[in-house]
């Protein structure tokens, strides 16, 4: 930590800061400038007390951390990227896996049909919501347990691992019995009790970025999972709320590049929630490859016009096939391969 004193801080104020830094377990190293004094507090910030309380001392202008406080998620402590495997599919290495499937599980026929076409087009995992987080309580809430059973049947038929959302702590065991990876949705990205319960299931966690979450907050949510002994976290950028109204969200590809520098965890992109528009999914997928994302999660529906949720953003099987074929030169340029 660096403690910056105010211009004109008295000797007594500076000494009080030095004593407090020492009391909290750090070695104080005062640097006296012409106008101001700065006290560098030497010691591991992740095992000692935070010095933020010093900001309230008279004479102190600012207290600045120099180490990341998400010690398990940060790249500082783990310079090499981590590879997270989901039913054998690796995220975070040279491979670039694509997860695809409908927004919601609606029927066995819909899921089976989608699973077969996305697999044929090169997707490695199947997505589909059985528990749906809907803004209105009057909208389709998902088939719940029946939906999970449909997903499990699709896995049995195609071999594709299953990615599905868990909305509540109460359902973690049930969802974990059926899924290969638990999705924590944007609306629950800071539901800390749910993060802990999901972590304890031992399943890999797909952690969406919250609707207005800073990258640092997103990494702290990942830290909740990692600190419960579950190392298998994949981050997912899915757009944030902005002033733009022509898209549902603003896909923040800058945050992907930033997150990749801050953390060793894999980061994937969801261009479907990111745009809310099927016609932008292809362009955003290519952009995701270019900024260094480690994979994609894309909503595909056999007939988006009749979808029970997110109809406007789901692509058809034909559009998905076109998207996957078109990714090839971008992946090659980025030194990646479709897993
Ligand atoms: C979804 O994947 O269908 C979904 C609801 O995602 P998010 O939590 O990112 O909105
Ligand atoms: Mn959706």
CSV table of N, CA, C and O and ligand atoms in Angstrom, one decimal, residues 103 127 132-133 165 183-187 208-209 211 238 248 270 273 297 299 310 313, ligand 1:
chain,number,residue,atom,x,y,z
A,103,UNK,N,-31.8,-20.6,-25.9
A,103,UNK,CA,-31.9,-19.8,-24.6
A,103,UNK,C,-32.5,-20.6,-23.6
A,103,UNK,O,-31.9,-20.9,-22.5
A,127,UNK,N,-25.8,-25.7,-24.6
A,127,UNK,CA,-26.4,-24.8,-23.5
A,127,UNK,C,-27.9,-24.9,-23.6
A,127,UNK,O,-28.5,-25.4,-24.6
A,132,UNK,N,-35.0,-20.2,-15.7
A,132,UNK,CA,-34.8,-18.9,-16.5
A,132,UNK,C,-35.0,-17.7,-15.6
A,132,UNK,O,-36.0,-17.6,-14.9
A,133,UNK,N,-34.0,-16.8,-15.6
A,133,UNK,CA,-34.2,-15.6,-14.8
A,133,UNK,C,-34.9,-14.5,-15.7
A,133,UNK,O,-34.3,-13.9,-16.6
A,165,UNK,N,-28.1,-22.9,-16.4
A,165,UNK,CA,-28.1,-21.9,-15.3
A,165,UNK,C,-28.7,-22.5,-14.0
A,165,UNK,O,-29.7,-23.2,-14.0
A,183,UNK,N,-24.0,-22.5,-14.8
A,183,UNK,CA,-24.0,-21.1,-15.2
A,183,UNK,C,-24.5,-20.2,-14.1
A,183,UNK,O,-25.6,-20.5,-13.6
A,184,UNK,N,-23.7,-19.2,-13.7
A,184,UNK,CA,-24.2,-18.2,-12.8
A,184,UNK,C,-24.6,-17.0,-13.7
A,184,UNK,O,-23.7,-16.4,-14.3
A,185,UNK,N,-25.8,-16.6,-13.8
A,185,UNK,CA,-26.2,-15.6,-14.7
A,185,UNK,C,-25.9,-14.2,-14.3
A,185,UNK,O,-25.5,-14.0,-13.1
A,186,UNK,N,-26.0,-13.3,-15.2
A,186,UNK,CA,-25.7,-11.9,-15.0
A,186,UNK,C,-26.4,-11.3,-13.7
A,186,UNK,O,-25.8,-10.5,-12.9
A,187,UNK,N,-27.6,-11.7,-13.6
A,187,UNK,CA,-28.4,-11.1,-12.5
A,187,UNK,C,-28.0,-11.7,-11.1
A,187,UNK,O,-28.3,-11.1,-10.1
A,208,UNK,N,-21.1,-15.4,-15.5
A,208,UNK,CA,-21.4,-14.2,-16.4
A,208,UNK,C,-21.0,-12.9,-15.7
A,208,UNK,O,-21.1,-12.9,-14.5
A,209,UNK,N,-20.8,-11.9,-16.5
A,209,UNK,CA,-20.5,-10.6,-15.9
A,209,UNK,C,-21.9,-9.9,-15.6
A,209,UNK,O,-22.8,-10.0,-16.4
A,211,UNK,N,-24.8,-7.0,-14.9
A,211,UNK,CA,-25.3,-6.0,-15.9
A,211,UNK,C,-24.5,-4.7,-15.8
A,211,UNK,O,-24.5,-4.0,-16.8
A,238,UNK,N,-20.9,-10.7,-21.3
A,238,UNK,CA,-22.2,-10.8,-22.0
A,238,UNK,C,-22.9,-9.5,-22.2
A,238,UNK,O,-24.1,-9.4,-22.4
A,248,UNK,N,-29.6,-4.6,-27.0
A,248,UNK,CA,-30.1,-4.9,-25.7
A,248,UNK,C,-29.0,-4.5,-24.6
A,248,UNK,O,-29.4,-4.0,-23.6
A,270,UNK,N,-20.4,-14.1,-24.8
A,270,UNK,CA,-21.7,-14.4,-25.2
A,270,UNK,C,-22.3,-13.3,-26.1
A,270,UNK,O,-22.8,-12.3,-25.6
A,273,UNK,N,-26.6,-12.5,-25.7
A,273,UNK,CA,-27.1,-11.6,-24.7
A,273,UNK,C,-26.4,-10.2,-25.0
A,273,UNK,O,-27.0,-9.2,-24.7
A,297,UNK,N,-20.3,-18.6,-26.3
A,297,UNK,CA,-21.5,-19.3,-26.0
A,297,UNK,C,-22.6,-18.6,-26.8
A,297,UNK,O,-22.8,-17.3,-26.7
A,299,UNK,N,-26.6,-18.5,-28.6
A,299,UNK,CA,-28.0,-19.1,-28.6
A,299,UNK,C,-28.4,-19.5,-30.0
A,299,UNK,O,-28.4,-18.6,-30.9
A,310,UNK,N,-36.0,-14.8,-25.5
A,310,UNK,CA,-34.9,-14.2,-26.3
A,310,UNK,C,-35.0,-14.6,-27.8
A,310,UNK,O,-33.9,-14.8,-28.5
A,313,UNK,N,-32.7,-12.7,-30.5
A,313,UNK,CA,-31.2,-12.8,-30.5
A,313,UNK,C,-30.7,-14.2,-30.9
A,313,UNK,O,-29.5,-14.4,-31.1
B,1,LIG,C1,-28.9,-16.7,-20.8
B,1,LIG,O1,-27.7,-17.2,-21.0
B,1,LIG,O2,-29.9,-17.1,-21.4
B,1,LIG,C2,-29.0,-15.6,-19.8
B,1,LIG,C3,-30.1,-15.4,-19.2
B,1,LIG,O3,-27.8,-15.0,-19.6
B,1,LIG,P1,-27.4,-13.7,-18.7
B,1,LIG,O4,-27.5,-14.1,-17.3
B,1,LIG,O5,-26.1,-13.3,-19.3
B,1,LIG,O6,-28.5,-12.6,-19.1
